[in-house]
mmCIF file of C-alpha atoms in Angstrom:
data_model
loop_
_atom_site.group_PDB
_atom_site.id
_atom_site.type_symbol
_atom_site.label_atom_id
_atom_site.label_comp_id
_atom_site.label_asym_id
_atom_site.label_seq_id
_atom_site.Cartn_x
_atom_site.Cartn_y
_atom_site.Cartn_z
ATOM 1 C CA UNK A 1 0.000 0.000 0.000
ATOM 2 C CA UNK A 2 1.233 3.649 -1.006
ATOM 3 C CA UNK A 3 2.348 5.568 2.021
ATOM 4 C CA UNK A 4 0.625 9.086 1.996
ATOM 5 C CA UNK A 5 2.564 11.893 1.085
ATOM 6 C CA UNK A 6 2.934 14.890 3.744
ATOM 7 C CA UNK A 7 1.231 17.882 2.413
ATOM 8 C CA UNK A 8 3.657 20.514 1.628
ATOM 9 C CA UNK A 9 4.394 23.735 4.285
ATOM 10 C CA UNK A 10 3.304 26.475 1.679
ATOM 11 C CA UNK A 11 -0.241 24.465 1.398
ATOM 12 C CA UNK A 12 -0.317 23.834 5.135
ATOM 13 C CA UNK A 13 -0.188 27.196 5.422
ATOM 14 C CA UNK A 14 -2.995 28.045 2.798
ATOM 15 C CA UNK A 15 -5.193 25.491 4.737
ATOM 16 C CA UNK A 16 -4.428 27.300 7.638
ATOM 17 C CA UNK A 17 -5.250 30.700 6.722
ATOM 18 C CA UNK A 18 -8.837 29.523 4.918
ATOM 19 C CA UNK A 19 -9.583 27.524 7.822
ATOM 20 C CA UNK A 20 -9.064 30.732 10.115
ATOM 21 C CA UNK A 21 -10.815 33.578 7.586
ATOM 22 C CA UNK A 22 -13.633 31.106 7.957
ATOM 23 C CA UNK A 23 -13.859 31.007 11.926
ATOM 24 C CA UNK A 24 -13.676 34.587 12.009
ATOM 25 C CA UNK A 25 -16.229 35.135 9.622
ATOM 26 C CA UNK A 26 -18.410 32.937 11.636
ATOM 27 C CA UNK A 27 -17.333 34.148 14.942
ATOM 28 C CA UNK A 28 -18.658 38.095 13.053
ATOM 29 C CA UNK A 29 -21.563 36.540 12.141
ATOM 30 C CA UNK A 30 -22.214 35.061 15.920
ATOM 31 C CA UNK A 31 -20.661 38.366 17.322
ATOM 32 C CA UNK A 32 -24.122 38.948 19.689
ATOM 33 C CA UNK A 33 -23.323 35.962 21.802
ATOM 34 C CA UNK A 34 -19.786 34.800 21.246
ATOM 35 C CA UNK A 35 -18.283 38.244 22.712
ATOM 36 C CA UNK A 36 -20.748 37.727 25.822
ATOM 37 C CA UNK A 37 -19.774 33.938 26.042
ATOM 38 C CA UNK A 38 -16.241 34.420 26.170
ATOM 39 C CA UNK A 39 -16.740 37.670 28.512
ATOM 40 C CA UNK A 40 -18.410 35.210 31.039
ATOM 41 C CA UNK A 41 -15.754 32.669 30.843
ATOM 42 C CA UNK A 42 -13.080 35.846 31.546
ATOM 43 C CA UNK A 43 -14.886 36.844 34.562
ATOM 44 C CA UNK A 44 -15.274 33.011 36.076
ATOM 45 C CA UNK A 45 -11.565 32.430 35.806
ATOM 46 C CA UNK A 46 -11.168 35.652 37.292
ATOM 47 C CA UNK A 47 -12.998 34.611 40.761
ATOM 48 C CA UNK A 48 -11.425 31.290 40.447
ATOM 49 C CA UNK A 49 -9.141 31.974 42.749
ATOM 50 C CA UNK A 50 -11.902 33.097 45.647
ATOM 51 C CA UNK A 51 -13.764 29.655 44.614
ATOM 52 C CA UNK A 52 -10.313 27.732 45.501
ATOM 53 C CA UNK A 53 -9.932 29.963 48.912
ATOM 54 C CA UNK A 54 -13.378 29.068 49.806
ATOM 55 C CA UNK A 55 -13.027 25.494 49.152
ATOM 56 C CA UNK A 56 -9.996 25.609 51.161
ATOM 57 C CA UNK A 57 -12.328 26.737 54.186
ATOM 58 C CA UNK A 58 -14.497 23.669 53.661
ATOM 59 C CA UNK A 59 -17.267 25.950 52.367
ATOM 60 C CA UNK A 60 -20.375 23.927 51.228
ATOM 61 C CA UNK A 61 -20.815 23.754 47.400
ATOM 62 C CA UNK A 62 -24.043 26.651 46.948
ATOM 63 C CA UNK A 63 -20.914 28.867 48.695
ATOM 64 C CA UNK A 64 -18.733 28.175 46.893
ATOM 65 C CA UNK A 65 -21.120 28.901 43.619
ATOM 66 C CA UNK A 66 -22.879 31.638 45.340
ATOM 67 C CA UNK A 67 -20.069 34.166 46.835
ATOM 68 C CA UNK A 68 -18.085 34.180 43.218
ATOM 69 C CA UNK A 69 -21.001 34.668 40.860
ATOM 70 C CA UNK A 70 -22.128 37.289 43.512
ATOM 71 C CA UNK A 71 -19.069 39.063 43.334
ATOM 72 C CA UNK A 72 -19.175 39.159 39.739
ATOM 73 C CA UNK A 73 -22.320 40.637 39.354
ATOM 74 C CA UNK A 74 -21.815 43.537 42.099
ATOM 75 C CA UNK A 75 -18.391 44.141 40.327
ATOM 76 C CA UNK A 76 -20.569 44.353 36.861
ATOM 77 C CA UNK A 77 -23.392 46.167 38.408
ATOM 78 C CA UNK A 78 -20.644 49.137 40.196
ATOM 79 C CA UNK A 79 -19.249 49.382 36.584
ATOM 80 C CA UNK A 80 -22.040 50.025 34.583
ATOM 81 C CA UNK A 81 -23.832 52.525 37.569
ATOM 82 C CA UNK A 82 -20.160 54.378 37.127
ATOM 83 C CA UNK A 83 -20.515 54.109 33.623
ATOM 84 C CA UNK A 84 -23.796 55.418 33.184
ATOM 85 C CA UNK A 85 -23.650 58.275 36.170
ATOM 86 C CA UNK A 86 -19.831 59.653 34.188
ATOM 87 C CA UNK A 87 -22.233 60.048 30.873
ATOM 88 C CA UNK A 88 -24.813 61.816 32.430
ATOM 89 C CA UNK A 89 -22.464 64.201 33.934
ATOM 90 C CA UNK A 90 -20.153 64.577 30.452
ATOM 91 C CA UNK A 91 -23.824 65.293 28.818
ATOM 92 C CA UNK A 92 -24.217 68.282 31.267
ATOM 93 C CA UNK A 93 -21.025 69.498 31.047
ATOM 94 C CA UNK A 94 -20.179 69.897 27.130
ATOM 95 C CA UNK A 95 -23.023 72.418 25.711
ATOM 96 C CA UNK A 96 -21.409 75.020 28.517
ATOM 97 C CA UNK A 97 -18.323 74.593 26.963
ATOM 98 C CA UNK A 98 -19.334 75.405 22.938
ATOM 99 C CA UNK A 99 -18.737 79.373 23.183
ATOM 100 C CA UNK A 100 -14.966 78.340 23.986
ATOM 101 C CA UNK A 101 -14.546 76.119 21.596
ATOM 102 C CA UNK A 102 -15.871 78.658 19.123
ATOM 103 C CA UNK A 103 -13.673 80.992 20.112
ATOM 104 C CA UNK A 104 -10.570 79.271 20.120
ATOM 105 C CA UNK A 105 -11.425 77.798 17.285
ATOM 106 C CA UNK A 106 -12.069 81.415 15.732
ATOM 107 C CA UNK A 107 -8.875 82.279 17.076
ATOM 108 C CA UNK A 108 -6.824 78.907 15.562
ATOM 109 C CA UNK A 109 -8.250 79.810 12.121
ATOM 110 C CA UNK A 110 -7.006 83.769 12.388
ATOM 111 C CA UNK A 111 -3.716 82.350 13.416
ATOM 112 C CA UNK A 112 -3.708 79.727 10.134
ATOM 113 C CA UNK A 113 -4.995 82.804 8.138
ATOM 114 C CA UNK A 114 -2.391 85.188 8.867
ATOM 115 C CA UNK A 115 0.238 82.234 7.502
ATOM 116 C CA UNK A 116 -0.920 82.477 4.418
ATOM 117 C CA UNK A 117 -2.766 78.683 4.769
ATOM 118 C CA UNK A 118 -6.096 78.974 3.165
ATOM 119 C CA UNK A 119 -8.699 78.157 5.965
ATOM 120 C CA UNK A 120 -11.934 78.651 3.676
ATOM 121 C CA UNK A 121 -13.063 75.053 4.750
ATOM 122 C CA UNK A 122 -11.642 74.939 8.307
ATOM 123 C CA UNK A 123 -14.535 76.537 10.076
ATOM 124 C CA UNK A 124 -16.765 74.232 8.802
ATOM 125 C CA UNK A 125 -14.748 71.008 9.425
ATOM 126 C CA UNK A 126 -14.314 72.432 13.377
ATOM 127 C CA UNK A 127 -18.221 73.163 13.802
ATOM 128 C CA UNK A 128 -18.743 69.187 13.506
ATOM 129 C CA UNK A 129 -16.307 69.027 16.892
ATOM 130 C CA UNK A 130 -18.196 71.489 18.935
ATOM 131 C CA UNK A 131 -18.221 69.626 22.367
ATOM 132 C CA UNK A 132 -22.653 69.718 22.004
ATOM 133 C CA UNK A 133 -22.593 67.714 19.079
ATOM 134 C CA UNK A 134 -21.542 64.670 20.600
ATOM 135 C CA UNK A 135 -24.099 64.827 23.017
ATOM 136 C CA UNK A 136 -26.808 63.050 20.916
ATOM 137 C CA UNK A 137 -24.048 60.232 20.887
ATOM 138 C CA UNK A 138 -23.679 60.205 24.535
ATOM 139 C CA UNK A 139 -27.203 59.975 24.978
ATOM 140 C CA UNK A 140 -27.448 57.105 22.704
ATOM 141 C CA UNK A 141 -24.872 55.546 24.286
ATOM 142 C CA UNK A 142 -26.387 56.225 27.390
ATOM 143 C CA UNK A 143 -29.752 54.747 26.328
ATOM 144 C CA UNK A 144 -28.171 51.590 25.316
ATOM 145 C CA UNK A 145 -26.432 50.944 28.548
ATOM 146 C CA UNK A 146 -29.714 51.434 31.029
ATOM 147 C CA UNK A 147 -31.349 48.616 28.156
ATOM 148 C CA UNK A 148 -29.131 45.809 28.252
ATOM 149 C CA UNK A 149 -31.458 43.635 26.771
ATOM 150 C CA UNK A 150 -30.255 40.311 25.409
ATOM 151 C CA UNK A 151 -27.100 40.976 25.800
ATOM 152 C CA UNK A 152 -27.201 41.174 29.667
ATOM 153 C CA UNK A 153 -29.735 38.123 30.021
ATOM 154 C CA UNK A 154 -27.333 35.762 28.213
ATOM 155 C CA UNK A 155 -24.082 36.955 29.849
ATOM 156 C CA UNK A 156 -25.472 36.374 33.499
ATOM 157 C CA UNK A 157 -27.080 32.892 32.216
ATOM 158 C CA UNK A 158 -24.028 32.311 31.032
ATOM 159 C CA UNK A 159 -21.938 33.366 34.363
ATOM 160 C CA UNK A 160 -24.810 31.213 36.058
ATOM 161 C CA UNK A 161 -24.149 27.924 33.937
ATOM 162 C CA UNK A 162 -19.961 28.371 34.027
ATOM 163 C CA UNK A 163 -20.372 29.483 37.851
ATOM 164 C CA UNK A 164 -21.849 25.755 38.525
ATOM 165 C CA UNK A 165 -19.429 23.903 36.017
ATOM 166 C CA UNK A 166 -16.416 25.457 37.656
ATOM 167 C CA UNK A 167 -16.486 23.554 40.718
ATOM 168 C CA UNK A 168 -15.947 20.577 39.037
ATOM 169 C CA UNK A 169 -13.738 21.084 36.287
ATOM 170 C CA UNK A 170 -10.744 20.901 38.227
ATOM 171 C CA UNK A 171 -11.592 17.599 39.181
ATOM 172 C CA UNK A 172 -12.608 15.910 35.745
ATOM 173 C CA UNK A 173 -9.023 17.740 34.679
ATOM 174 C CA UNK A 174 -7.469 15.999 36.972
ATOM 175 C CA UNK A 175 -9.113 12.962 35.884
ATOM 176 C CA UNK A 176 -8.500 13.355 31.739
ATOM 177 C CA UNK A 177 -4.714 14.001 32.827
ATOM 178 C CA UNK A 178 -3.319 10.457 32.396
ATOM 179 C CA UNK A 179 -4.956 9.769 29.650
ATOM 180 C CA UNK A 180 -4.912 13.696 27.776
ATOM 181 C CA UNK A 181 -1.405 14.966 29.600
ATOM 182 C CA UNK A 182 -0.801 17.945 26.939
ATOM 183 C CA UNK A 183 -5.070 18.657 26.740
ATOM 184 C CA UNK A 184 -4.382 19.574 30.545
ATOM 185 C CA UNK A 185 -1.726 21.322 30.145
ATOM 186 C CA UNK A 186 -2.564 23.533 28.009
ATOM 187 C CA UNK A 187 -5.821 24.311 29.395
ATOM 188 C CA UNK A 188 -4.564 24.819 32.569
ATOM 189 C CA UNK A 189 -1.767 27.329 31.025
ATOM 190 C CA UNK A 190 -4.578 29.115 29.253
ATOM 191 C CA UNK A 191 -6.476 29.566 33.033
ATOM 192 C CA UNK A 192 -2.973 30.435 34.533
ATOM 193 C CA UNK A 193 -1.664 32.784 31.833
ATOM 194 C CA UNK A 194 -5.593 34.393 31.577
ATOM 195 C CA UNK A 195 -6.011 34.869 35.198
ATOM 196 C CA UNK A 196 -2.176 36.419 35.516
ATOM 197 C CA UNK A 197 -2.985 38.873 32.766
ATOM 198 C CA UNK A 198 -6.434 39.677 34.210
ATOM 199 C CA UNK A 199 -4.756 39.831 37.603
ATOM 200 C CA UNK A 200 -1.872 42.038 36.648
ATOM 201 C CA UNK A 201 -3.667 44.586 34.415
ATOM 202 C CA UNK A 202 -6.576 44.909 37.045
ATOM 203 C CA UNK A 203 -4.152 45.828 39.620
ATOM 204 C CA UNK A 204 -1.885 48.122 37.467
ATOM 205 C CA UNK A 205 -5.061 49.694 35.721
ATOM 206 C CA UNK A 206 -6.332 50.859 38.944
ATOM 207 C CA UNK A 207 -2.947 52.095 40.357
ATOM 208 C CA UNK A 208 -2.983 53.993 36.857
ATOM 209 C CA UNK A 209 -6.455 55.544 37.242
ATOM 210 C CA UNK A 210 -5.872 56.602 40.768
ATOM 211 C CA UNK A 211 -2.914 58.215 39.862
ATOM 212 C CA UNK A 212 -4.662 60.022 36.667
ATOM 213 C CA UNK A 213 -7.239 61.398 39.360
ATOM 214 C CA UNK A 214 -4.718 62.953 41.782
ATOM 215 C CA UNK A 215 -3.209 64.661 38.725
ATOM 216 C CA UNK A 216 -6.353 65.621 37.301
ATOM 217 C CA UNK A 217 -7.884 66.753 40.409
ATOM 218 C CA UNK A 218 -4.574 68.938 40.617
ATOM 219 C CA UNK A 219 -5.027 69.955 37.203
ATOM 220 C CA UNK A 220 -8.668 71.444 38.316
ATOM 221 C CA UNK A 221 -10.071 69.121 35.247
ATOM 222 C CA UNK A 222 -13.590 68.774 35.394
ATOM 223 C CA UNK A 223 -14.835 64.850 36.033
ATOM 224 C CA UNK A 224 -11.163 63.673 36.872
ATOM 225 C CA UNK A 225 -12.971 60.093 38.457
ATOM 226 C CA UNK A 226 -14.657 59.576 34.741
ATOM 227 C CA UNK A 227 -11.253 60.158 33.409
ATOM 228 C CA UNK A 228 -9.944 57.770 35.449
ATOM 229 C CA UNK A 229 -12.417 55.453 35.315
ATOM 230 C CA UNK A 230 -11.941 55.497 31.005
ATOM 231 C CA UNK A 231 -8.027 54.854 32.238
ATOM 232 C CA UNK A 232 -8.649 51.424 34.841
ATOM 233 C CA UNK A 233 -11.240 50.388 31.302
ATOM 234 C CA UNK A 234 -9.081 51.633 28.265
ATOM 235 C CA UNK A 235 -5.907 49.325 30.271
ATOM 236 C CA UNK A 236 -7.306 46.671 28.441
ATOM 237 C CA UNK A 237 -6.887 47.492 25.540
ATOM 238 C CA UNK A 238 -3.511 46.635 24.310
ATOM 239 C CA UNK A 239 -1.340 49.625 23.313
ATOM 240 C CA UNK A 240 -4.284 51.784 21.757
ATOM 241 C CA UNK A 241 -5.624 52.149 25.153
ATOM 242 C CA UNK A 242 -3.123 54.505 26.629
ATOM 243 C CA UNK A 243 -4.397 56.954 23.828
ATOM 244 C CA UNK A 244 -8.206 56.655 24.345
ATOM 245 C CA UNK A 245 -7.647 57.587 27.902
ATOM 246 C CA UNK A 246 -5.600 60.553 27.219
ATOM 247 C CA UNK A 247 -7.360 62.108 24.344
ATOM 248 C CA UNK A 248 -10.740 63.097 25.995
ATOM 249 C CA UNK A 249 -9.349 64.669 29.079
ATOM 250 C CA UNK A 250 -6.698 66.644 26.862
ATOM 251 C CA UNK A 251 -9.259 67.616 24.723
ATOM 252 C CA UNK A 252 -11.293 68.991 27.275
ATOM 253 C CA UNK A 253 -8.667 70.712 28.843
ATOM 254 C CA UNK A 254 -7.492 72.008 25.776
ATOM 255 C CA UNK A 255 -11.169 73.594 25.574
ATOM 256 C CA UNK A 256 -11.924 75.041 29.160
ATOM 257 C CA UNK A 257 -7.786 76.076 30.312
ATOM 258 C CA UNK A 258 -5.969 76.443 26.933
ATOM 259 C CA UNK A 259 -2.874 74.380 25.337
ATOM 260 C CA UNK A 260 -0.538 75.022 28.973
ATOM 261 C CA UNK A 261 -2.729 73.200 31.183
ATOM 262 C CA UNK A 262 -3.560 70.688 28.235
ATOM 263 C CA UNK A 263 -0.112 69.723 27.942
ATOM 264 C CA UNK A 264 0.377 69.087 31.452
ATOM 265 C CA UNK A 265 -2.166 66.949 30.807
ATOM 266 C CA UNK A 266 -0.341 64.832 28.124
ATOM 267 C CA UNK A 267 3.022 64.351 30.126
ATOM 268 C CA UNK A 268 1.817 63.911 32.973
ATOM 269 C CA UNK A 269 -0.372 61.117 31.527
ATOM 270 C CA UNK A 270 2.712 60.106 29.434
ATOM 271 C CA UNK A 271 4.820 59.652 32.487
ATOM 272 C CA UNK A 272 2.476 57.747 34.790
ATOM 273 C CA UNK A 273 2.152 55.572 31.886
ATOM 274 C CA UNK A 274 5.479 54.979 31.180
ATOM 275 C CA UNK A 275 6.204 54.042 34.558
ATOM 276 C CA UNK A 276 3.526 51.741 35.402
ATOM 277 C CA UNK A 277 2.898 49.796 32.131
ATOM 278 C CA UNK A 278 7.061 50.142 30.849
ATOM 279 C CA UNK A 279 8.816 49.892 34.455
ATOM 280 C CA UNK A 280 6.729 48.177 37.002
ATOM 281 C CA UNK A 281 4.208 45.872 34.991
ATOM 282 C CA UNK A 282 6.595 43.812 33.084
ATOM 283 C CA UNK A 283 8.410 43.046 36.107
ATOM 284 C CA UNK A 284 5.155 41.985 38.157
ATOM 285 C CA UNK A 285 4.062 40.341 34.732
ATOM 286 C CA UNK A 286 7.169 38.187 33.967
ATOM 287 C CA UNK A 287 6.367 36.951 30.882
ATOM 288 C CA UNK A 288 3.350 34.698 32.103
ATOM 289 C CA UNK A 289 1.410 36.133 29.046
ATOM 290 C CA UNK A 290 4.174 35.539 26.310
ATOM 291 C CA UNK A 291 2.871 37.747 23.969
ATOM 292 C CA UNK A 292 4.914 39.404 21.421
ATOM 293 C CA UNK A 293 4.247 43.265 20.298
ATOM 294 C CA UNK A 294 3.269 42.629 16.901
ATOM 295 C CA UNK A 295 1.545 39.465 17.989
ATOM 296 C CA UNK A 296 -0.716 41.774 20.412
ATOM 297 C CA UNK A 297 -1.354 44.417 17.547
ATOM 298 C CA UNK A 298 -2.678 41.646 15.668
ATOM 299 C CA UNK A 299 -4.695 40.280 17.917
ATOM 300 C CA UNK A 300 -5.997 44.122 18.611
ATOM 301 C CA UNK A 301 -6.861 44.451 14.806
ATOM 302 C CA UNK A 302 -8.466 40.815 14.643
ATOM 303 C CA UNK A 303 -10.842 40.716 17.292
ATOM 304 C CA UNK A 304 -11.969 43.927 17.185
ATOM 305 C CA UNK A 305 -13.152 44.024 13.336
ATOM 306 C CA UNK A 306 -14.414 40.594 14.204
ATOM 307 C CA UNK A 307 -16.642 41.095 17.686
ATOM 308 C CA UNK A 308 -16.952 45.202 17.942
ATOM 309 C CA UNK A 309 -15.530 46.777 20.706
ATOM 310 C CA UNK A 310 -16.218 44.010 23.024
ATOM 311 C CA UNK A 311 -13.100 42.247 20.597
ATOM 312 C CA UNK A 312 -10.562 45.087 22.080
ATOM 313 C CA UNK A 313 -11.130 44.365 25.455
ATOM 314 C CA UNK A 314 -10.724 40.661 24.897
ATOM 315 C CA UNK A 315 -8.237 40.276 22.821
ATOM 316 C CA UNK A 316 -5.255 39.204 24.582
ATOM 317 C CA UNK A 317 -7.371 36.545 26.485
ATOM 318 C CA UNK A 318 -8.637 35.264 23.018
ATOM 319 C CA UNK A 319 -5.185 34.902 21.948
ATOM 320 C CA UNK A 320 -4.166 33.151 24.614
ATOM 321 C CA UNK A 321 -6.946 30.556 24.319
ATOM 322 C CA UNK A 322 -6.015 30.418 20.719
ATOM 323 C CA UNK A 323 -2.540 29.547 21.263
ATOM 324 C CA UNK A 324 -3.291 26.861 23.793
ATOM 325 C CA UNK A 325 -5.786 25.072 22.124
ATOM 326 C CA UNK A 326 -3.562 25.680 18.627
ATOM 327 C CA UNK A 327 0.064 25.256 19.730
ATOM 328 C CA UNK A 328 0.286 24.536 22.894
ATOM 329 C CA UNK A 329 -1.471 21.516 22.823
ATOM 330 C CA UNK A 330 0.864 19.635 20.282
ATOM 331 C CA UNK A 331 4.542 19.517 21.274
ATOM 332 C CA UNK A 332 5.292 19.542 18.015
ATOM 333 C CA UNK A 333 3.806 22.926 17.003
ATOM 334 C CA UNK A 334 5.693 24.604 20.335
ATOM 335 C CA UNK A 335 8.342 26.207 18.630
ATOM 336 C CA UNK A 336 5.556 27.978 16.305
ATOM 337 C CA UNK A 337 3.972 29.512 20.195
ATOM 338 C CA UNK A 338 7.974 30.837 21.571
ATOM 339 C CA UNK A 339 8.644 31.882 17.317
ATOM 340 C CA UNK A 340 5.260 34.018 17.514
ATOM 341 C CA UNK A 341 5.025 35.088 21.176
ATOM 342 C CA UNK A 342 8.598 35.687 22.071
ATOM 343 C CA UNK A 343 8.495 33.113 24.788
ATOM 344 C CA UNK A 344 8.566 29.516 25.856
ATOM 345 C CA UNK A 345 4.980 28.292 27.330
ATOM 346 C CA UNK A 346 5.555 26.865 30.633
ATOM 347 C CA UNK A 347 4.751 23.728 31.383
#
């Protein structure tokens, strides 16, 4: 009998990359309930630690399901009452501020006029930014946060039905292991390495948005505690975040106090960034998320043309499940994960 050829790299490769534009066009497609499924999973690996503490007490099982999934949802709840409460008082505050934008914008445009630059289409192009215009935005956005809908049902159904699995998982793990050692492995590197990075960038994100407050609140810029809450949310966001928690406050500053107080705004948000996310976290971190630059751009770009916005604030997580269940899980394929990620999965 003829043995079977091998089919070659190049078309493994080809294979590979139809296989994946599929998934992700599904995974678009079933955007409405594969963002909140995977949300849910995040936040019951994130209280698995609390479920191990309590069954370390000798806490009865409906404790040990209860106090997690209740923690969750207060944590949820907080977020979304913040949330909605910053909105409300950015709506308030923006229409007072359109006569200053008009003026310095009136002013900008003299400035650009008296260069010689031809500004016939400027004033036009800066009326769309007047602070009140984005109101009707913030309202919508507003409106779609007090009706969850859907969305809300299936992510705490979802939390309820993982919340009751996770007491057992550990043990049927421990179970598969002799028979599936590298299965077990890698899913309990992809727990490990997800709970580290939710861990770490929890802890760091909040340091960051206290800090952001003190030097807003110094700053005398109105709503520093919705800046700073945008900072501990926007820390999620690989590398873009750092820029959608600076621009709004800057902006605003830039508005009500003029460029000076605006750019103190910028380095001071440039500094407490560089020293918490280049300085402190990677030390703290210590490669348990083994995720390359590039490879985290990508994974940025990916998931967030594939599930929304929800895709930006999951995307390291998802790449980390990705590369467990895909590399990880072979031996074989494990110098593809340290070639792409920069690091060597532990075991």
């Amino acid at each position: 009998m003829d043995r079977v050829r091998p089919l070659a790299p190049g078309l493994l490769v080809l294979l590979g990359l139809a296989a994946s534009a599929i998934v992700l066009t599904f995974l678009q497609t079933a955007s409405g309930w594969v963002g909140p499924a995977v949300l849910a999973l995040l936040l019951t690996i994130a209280v698995q630690p609390l479920r191990g503490w309590l069954g370390r007490l000798g806490a009865p099982d409906w404790v040990r399901f209860l106090v997690p999934l209740l923690t969750v949802l207060v944590f949820l709840v907080c977020m979304g009452v913040a949330i909605a409460l910053a909105i409300t008082q950015l709506i308030s505050l923006l229409p007072a501020h359109s006569d200053k934008f008009t003026q310095m914008a009136d002013k900008t445009i003299a400035w650009l006029s008296s260069l010689g630059i031809d500004t016939s289409d400027l004033w036009s192009r800066a009326s769309r930014l007047d602070p009140a215009n984005l109101v009707p935005y913030l309202q919508t956005a507003l409106n779609g946060l007090l009706n969850v809908g859907s969305a809300g049902v299936l992510l705490v159904t979802l939390l309820v039905a993982m919340s009751l699995d996770a007491g057992s998982l550990s043990t049927e793990l421990t179970r598969l292991e002799p028979a599936k050692p590298e299965l077990v492995r890698a899913l309990r590197g992809v727990v490990r390495d997800t709970y580290s990075y939710l861990k770490v960038s929890t802890i760091f994100g909040a340091l960051m948005a206290v800090l952001d407050i003190i030097v807003l609140y110094l700053l005398s810029v109105p709503l520093p505690w919705l800046w700073g809450l945008l900072a501990f949310i926007a820390n999620y966001i690989p590398t873009l975040g750092f820029l959608l928690a600076l621009i709004p406050p800057a902006l605003l500053t830039l508005v009500i106090a003029g460029p000076a107080k605006a750019a103190l705004v910028v380095i001071a948000y440039i500094a407490i960034n560089f020293i918490t996310q280049s300085l402190l976290l990677p030390k703290f971190l210590s490669g348990a998320v083994g995720l390359s630059v590039t490879l985290t751009m990508l994974s940025l770009i990916v998931w967030t043309s594939t599930l929304g916005p929800l895709g930006a604030l999951l995307a390291v997580p998802l790449t980390l499940m990705v590369r467990a269940l895909l590399l990880d899980i072979d031996p074989a394929k494990r110098w593809a994960g340290r070639l792409l990620t920069g690091s060597t999965p532990r075991p």
